[in-house]
Short mmCIF file of C-alpha atoms and ligand atoms in Angstrom, two decimals:
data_model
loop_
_atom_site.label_atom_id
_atom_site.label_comp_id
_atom_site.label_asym_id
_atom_site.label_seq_id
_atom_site.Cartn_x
_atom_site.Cartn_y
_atom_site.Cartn_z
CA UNK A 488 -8.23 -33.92 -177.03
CA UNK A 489 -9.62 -36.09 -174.46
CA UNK A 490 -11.15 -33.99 -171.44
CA UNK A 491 -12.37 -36.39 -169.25
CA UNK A 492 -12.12 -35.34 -165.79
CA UNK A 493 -13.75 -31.91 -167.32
CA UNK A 494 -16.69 -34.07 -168.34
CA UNK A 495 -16.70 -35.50 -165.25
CA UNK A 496 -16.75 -32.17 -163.25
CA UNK A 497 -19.65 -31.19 -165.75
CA UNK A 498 -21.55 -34.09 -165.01
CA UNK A 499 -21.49 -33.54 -161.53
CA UNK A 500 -22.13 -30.06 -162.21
CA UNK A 501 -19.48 -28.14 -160.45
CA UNK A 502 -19.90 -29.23 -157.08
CA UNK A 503 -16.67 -31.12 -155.41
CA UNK A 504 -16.92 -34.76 -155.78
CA UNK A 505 -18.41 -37.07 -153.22
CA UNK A 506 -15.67 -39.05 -151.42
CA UNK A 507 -15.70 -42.68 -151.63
CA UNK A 508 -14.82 -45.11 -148.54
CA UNK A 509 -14.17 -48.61 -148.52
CA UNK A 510 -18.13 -49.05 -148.03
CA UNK A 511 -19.04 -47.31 -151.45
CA UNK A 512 -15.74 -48.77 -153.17
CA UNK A 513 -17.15 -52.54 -152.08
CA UNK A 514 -21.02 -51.44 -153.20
CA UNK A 515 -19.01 -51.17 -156.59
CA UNK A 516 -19.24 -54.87 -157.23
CA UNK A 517 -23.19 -55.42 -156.32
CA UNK A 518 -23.96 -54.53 -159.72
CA UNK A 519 -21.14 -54.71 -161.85
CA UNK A 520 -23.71 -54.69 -165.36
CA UNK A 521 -25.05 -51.06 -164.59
CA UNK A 522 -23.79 -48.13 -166.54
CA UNK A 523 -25.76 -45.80 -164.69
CA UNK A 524 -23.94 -46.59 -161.57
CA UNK A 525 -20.38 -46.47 -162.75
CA UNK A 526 -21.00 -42.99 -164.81
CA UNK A 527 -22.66 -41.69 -161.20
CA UNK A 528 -19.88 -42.77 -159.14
CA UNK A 529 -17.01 -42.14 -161.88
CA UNK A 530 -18.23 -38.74 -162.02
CA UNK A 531 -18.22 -38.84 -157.58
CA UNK A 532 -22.26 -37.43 -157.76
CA UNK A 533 -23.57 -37.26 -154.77
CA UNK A 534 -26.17 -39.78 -155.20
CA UNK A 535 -27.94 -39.64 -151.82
CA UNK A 536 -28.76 -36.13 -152.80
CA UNK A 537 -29.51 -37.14 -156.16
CA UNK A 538 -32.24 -39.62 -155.06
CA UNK A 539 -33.77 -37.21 -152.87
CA UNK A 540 -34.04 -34.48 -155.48
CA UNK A 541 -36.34 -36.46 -157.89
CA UNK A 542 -38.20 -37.91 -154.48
CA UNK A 543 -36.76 -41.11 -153.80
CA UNK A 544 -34.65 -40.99 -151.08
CA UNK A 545 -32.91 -43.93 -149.71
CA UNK A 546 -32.62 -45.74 -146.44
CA UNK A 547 -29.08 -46.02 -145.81
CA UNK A 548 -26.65 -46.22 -143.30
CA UNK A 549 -26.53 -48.38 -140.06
CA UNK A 550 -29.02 -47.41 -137.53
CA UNK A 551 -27.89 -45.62 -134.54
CA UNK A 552 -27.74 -48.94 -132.29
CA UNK A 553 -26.13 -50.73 -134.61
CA UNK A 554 -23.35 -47.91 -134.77
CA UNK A 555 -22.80 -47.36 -131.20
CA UNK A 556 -22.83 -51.25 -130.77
CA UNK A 557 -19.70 -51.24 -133.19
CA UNK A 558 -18.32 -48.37 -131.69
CA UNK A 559 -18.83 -49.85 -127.98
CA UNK A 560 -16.87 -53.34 -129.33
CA UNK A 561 -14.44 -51.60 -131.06
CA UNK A 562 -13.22 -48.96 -128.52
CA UNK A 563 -13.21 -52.06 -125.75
CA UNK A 564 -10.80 -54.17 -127.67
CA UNK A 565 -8.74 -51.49 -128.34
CA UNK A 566 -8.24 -50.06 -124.98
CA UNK A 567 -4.77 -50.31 -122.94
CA UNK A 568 -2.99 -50.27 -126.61
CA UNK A 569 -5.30 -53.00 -128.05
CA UNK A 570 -4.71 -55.82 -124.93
CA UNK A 571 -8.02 -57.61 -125.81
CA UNK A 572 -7.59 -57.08 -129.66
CA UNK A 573 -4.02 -58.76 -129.28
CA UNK A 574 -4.95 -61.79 -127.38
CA UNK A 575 -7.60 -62.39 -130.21
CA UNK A 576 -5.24 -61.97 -132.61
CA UNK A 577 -2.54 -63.90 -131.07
CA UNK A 578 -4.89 -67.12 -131.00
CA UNK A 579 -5.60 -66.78 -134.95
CA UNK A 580 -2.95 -65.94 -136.41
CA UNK A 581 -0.40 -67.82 -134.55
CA UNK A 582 1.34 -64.67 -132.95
CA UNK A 583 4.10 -66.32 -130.99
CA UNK A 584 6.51 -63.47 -130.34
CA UNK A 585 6.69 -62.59 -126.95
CA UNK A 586 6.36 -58.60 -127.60
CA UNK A 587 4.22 -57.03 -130.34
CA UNK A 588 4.85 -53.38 -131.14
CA UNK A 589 1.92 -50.80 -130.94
CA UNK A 590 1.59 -47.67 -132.70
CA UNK A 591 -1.63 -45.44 -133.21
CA UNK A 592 -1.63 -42.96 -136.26
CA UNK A 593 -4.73 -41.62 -134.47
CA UNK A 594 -7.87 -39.78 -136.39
CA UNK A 595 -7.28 -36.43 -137.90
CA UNK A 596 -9.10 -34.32 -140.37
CA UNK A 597 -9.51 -33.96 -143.50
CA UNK A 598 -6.51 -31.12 -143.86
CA UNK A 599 -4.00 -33.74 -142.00
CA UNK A 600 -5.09 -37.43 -144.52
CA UNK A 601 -1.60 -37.03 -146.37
CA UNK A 602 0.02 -36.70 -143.25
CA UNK A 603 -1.44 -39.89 -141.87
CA UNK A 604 -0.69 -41.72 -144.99
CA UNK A 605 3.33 -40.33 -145.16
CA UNK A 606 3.13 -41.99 -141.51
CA UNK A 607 1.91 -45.11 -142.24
CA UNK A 608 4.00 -46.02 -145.50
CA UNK A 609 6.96 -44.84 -142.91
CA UNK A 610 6.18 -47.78 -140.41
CA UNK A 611 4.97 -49.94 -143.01
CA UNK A 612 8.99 -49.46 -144.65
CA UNK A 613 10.48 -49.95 -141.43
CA UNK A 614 8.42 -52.73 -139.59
CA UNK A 615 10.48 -55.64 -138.87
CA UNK A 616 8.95 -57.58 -136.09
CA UNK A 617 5.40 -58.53 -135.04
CA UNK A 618 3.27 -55.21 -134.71
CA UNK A 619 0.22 -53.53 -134.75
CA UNK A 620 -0.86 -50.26 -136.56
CA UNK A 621 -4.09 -48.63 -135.37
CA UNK A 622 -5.63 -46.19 -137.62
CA UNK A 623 -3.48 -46.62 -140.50
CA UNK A 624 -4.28 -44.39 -143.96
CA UNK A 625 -3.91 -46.11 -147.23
CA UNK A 626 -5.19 -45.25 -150.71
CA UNK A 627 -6.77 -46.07 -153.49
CA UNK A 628 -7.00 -44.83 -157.47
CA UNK A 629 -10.97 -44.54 -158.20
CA UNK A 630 -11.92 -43.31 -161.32
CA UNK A 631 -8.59 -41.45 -161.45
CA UNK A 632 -8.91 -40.04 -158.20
CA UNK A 633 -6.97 -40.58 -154.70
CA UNK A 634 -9.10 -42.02 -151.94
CA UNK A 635 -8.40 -42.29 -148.50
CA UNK A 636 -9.40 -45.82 -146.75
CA UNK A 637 -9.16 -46.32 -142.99
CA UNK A 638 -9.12 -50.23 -142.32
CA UNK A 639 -9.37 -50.83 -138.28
CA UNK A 640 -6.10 -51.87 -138.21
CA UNK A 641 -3.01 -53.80 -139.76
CA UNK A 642 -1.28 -56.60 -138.28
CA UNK A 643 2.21 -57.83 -138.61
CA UNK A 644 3.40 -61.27 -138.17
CA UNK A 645 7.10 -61.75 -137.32
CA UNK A 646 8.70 -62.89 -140.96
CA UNK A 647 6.96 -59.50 -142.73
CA UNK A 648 2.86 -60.83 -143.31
CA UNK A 649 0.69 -58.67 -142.72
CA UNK A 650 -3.35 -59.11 -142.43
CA UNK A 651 -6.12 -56.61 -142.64
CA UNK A 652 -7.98 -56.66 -139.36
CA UNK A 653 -11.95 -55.72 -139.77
CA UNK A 654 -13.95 -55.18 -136.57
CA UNK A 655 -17.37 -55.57 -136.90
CA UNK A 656 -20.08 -55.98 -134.62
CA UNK A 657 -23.26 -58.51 -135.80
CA UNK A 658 -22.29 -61.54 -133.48
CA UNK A 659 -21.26 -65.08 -134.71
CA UNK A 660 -23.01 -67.57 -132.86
CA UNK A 661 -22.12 -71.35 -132.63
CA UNK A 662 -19.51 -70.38 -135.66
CA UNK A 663 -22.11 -69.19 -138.08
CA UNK A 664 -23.16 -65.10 -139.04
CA UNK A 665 -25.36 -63.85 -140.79
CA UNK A 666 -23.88 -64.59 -144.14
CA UNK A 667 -24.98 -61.08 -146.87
CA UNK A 668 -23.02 -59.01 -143.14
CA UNK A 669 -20.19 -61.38 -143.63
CA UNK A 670 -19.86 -61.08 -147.32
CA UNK A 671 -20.24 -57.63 -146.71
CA UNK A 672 -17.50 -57.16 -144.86
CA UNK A 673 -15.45 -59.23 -146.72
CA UNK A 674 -15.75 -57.37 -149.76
CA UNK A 675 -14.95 -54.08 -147.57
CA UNK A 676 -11.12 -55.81 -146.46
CA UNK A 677 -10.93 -56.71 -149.78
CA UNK A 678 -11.06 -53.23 -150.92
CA UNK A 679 -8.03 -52.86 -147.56
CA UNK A 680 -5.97 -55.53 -148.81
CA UNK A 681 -6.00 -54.52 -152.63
CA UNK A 682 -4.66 -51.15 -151.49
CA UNK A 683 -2.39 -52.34 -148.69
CA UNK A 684 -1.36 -54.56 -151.88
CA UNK A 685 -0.75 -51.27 -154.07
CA UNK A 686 1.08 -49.34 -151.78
CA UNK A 687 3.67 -52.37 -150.48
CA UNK A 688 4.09 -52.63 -154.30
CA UNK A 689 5.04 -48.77 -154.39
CA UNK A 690 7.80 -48.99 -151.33
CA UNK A 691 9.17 -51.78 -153.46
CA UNK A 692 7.97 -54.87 -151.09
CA UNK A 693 6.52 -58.05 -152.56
CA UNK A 694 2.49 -57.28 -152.10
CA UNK A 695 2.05 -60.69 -151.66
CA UNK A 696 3.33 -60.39 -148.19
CA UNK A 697 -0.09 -59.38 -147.53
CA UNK A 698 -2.75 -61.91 -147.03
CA UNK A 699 -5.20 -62.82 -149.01
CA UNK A 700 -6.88 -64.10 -145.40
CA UNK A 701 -8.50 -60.81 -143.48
CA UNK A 702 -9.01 -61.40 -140.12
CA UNK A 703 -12.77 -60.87 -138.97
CA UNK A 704 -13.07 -60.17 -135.52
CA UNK A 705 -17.11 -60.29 -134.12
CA UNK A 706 -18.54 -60.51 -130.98
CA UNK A 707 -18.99 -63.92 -129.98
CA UNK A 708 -22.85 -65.20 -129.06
CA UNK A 709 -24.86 -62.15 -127.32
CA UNK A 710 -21.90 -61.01 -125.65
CA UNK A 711 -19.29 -58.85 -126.00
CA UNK A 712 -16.87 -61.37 -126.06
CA UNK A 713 -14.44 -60.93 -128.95
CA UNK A 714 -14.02 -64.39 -131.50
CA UNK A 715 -12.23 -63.87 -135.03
CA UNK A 716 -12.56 -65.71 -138.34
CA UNK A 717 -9.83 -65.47 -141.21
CA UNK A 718 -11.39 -64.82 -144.54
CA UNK A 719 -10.04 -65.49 -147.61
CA UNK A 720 -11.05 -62.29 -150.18
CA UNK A 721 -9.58 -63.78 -152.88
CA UNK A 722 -12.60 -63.70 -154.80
CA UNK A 723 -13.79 -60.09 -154.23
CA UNK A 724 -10.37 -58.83 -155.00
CA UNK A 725 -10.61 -60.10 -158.57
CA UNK A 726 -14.04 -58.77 -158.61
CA UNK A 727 -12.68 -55.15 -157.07
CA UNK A 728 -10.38 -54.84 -159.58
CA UNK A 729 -12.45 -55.85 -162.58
CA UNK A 730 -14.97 -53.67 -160.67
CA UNK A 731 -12.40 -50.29 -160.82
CA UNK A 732 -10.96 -50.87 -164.29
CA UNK A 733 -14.40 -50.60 -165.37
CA UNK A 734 -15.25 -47.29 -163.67
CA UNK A 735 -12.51 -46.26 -165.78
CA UNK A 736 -13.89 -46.51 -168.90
CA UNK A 737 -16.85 -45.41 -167.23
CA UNK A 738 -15.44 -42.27 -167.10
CA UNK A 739 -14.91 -42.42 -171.46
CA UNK A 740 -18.95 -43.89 -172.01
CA UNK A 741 -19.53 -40.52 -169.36
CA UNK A 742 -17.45 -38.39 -172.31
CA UNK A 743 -20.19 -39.69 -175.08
CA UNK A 744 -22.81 -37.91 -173.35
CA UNK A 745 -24.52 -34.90 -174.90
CA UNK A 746 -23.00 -32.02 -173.11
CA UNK A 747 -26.09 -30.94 -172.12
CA UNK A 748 -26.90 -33.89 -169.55
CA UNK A 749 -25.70 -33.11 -165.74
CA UNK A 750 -27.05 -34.51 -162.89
CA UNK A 751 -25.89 -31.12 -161.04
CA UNK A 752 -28.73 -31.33 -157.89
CA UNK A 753 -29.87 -27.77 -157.79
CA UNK A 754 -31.45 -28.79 -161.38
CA UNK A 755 -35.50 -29.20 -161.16
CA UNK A 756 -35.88 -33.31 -160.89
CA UNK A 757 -37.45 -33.38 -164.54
CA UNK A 758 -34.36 -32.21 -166.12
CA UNK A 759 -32.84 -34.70 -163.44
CA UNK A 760 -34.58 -37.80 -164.26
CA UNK A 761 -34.22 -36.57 -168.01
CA UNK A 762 -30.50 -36.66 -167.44
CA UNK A 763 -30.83 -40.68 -166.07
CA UNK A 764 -32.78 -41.75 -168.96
CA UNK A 765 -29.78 -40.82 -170.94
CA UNK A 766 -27.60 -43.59 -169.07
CA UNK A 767 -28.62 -47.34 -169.36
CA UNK A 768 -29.34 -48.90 -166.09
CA UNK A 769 -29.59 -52.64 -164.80
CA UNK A 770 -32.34 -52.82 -161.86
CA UNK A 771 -31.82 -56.08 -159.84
CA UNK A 772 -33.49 -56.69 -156.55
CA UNK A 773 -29.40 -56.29 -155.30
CA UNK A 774 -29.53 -52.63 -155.80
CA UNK A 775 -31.55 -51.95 -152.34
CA UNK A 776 -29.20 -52.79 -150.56
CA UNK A 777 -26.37 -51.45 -152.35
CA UNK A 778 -27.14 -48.58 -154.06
CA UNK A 779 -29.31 -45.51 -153.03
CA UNK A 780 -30.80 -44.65 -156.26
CA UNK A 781 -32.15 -48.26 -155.94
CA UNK A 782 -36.35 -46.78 -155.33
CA UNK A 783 -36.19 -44.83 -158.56
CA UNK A 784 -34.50 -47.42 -160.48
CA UNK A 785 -37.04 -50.15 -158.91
CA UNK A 786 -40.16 -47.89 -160.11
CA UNK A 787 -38.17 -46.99 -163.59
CA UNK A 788 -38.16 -50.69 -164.06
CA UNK A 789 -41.78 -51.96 -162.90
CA UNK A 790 -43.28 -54.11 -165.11
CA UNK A 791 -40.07 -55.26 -165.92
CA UNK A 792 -39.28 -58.82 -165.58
CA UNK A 793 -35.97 -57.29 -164.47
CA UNK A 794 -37.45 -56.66 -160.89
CA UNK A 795 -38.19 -60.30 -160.67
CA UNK A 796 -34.26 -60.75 -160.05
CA UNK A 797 -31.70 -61.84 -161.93
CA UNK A 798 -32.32 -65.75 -162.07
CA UNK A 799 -35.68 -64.63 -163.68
CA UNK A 800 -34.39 -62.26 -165.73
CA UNK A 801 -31.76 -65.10 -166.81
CA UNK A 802 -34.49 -67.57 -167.49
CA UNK A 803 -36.42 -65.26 -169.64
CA UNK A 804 -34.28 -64.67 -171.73
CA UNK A 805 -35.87 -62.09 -174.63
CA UNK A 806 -38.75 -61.41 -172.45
CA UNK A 807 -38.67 -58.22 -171.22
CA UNK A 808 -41.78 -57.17 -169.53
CA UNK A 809 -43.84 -59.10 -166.93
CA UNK A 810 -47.08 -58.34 -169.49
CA UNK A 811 -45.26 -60.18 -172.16
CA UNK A 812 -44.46 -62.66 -169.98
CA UNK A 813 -47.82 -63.46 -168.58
CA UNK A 814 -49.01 -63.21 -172.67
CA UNK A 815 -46.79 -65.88 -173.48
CA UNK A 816 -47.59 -68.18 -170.41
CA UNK A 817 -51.49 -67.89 -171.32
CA UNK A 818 -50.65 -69.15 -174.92
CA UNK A 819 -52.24 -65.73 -176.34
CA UNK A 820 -48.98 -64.11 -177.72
CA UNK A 821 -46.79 -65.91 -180.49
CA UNK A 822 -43.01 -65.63 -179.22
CA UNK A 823 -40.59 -64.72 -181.44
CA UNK A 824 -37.46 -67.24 -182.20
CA UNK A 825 -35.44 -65.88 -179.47
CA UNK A 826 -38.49 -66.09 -177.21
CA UNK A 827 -39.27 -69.69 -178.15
CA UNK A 828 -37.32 -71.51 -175.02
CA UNK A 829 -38.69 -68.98 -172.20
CA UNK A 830 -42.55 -69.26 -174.18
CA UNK A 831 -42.32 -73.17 -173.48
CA UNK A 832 -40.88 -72.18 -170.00
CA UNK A 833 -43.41 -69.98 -168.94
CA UNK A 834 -46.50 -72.45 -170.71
CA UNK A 835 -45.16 -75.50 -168.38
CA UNK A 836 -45.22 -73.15 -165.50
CA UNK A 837 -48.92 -72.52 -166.16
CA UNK A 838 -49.75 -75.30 -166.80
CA UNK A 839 -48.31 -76.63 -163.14
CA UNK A 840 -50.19 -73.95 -161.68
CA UNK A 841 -53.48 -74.40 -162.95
CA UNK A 842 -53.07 -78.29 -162.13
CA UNK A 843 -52.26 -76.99 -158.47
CA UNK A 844 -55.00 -74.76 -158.36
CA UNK A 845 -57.67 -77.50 -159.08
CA UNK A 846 -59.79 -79.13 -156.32
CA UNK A 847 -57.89 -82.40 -154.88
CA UNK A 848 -60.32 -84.91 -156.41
CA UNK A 849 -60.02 -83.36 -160.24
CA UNK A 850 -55.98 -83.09 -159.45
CA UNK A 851 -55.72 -86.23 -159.16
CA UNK A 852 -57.83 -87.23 -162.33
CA UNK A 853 -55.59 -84.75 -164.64
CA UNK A 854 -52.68 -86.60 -163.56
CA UNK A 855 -54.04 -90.00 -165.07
CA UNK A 856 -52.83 -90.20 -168.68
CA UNK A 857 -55.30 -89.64 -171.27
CA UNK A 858 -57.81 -88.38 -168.46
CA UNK A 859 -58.90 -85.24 -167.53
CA UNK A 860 -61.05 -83.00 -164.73
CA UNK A 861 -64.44 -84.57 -165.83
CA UNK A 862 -63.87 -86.58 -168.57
S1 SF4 B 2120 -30.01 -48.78 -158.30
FE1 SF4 B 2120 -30.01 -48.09 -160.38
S2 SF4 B 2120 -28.10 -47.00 -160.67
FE2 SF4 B 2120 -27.93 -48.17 -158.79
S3 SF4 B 2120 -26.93 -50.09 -159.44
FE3 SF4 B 2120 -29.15 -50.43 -159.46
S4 SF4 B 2120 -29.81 -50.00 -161.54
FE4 SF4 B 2120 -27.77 -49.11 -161.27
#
């Protein structure tokens, strides 16, 4: 019989699993090649902790400024029942009706989540008109288990659309942001939409009355002044859910292991790092900002041309190690057939550079066909 969430309880070694959020859900799709990962997070380890255990912690989070920047922007467009949020909105997406309904679901604990959620598929079954709902509770199947997501706020447009509403606070000046924070966030209302999708699905509503087009809202310039961008998600949806169907079977590769290997965190780190050799991983420069196990995967993988990035790692094709690679360039290794096209690659390449490298005058001799430095 298939135990799977018991192998996935052993794996994390007893301890409850670590809750996901639309942050770690959208970190899902920077590496969508890496077992390791998907086991890890099928199996809800607490990878922070993990990395610190075998003594490479991470550097995550947003830094304190950055935070109570946000939190500044966010509480000051959502003051007097979102007034300044509202004219925003109104402006982008066309909000013409005279009165827009308001209703915060406010924060709660961890003991009250269902509650918030019952309330919000309530409204969400009974909104006619144009509205607002602040601090609205949806969910989302991970791996087989319910998460709770918290997207800033929904919007309603009179006729029954609604649009995820992100508030973030890097600025977009002269119409242009910094474009790895935009994709960022647009992967995190992608994660909003797919399960404001799921659950209009489950009250028996078309889901596509929900946008594909998440509104952005940013502070505009240096100022505090609120702008806002629709953007489409389209594309990270259909990564998301190609992205969670695979942490499903994640969860069977995760059942193949030998029951000894856990990554349970009060283990010594050698039995630790033991336990990640068992699961294939798939470093890419990516993973620093995406995953926090990325230092101990980076120094797993030196010497690989893996760490190079992935348009290396694409061009070399059957080259494996930076050594090898260097061996082939310098004409002192013999490549094997599936080497042959990166060999010829990496000769050209050294050739260029040693041409490069030579003194003006003789560079411009080896260019002259049949000629060479000094001949
Ligand atoms: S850091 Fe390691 S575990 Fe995380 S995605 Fe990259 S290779 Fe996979």
């Amino acid at each position: 019989m298939n135990d799977t969430p018991g192998v996935l309880d052993r794996l994390r070694g007893g301890v409850p699993a670590k809750r996901h959020n639309a942050r770690t859900i959208a970190a899902l799709t920077a590496n969508p090649g890496c077992s390791r990962r998907a086991v890890l997070d099928a199996a809800g380890v607490d990878k922070p902790r993990l990395a610190e255990r075998i003594g490479f912690p991470g550097n995550f989070g947003q830094s304190r400024f950055a935070l109570a920047r946000g939190n500044g922007f966010e509480a000051m467009l959502k003051r007097d029942d979102c007034a300044l949020l509202l004219s925003v909105l109104r402006e982008v997406l066309h909000l013409a009706a005279p009165t827009v309904s308001y209703d915060d679901l406010g924060a709660d604990d961890d003991a009250t989540l269902g509650a918030r959620h019952g309330r919000t598929r309530e409204l969400l079954a009974a909104a006619a008109g144009a509205a607002l709902i602040d601090h609205p509770l949806l969910t989302l199947d991970v791996a087989g288990r319910q998460v709770f997501l918290e997207p800033d706020l929904i919007a309603f447009q009179a006729g029954g659309r609604l649009h995820v509403v992100e508030i973030k606070s890097f600025a977009i000046v002269d119409g242009q942001a910094d474009s790895a924070k935009v994709s960022a966030a647009a992967v995190q209302a992608a994660v909003y939409v797919l399960a404001l999708r799921r659950l209009l699905a489950d009250l028996g509503h078309d889901p596509a009355l929900v946008s594909h087009d998440a509104v952005l809202v940013c502070p505009r310039g240096f100022s505090l002044r609120p702008t806002a961008a629709l953007v489409d998600v389209r594309k990270q949806m259909s990564t998301l859910t190609r992205q969670l169907t695979r942490l499903a079977s994640a969860a069977d590769l995760a059942a193949t292991l030998p029951a000894g290997v856990t990554f349970d965190t009060s283990l010594p780190p050698e039995e630790l790092t033991a336990a990640l050799s068992r699961v294939e991983a798939r470093y890419a420069p990516e993973c620093l900002s995406a995953c926090e196990l990325a230092f101990y995967c980076r120094h797993e993988a030196s010497g690989s041309t893996a760490t190079l990035g992935r348009p290396v790692r694409d061009a070399l094709g059957g080259v494996d190690t930076v050594e090898e690679a260097l061996a082939l360039a310098a004409g002192t290794r013999t490549p094997t057939e599936e080497q042959s096209e990166a060999a010829a690659l990496l000769r050209a390449a050294a050739r260029l550079r040693a041409e490069a490298l030579l003194p003006a005058q003789d560079r411009g001799n080896s260019l002259i066909p049949g000629g060479g430095a000094g001949s």
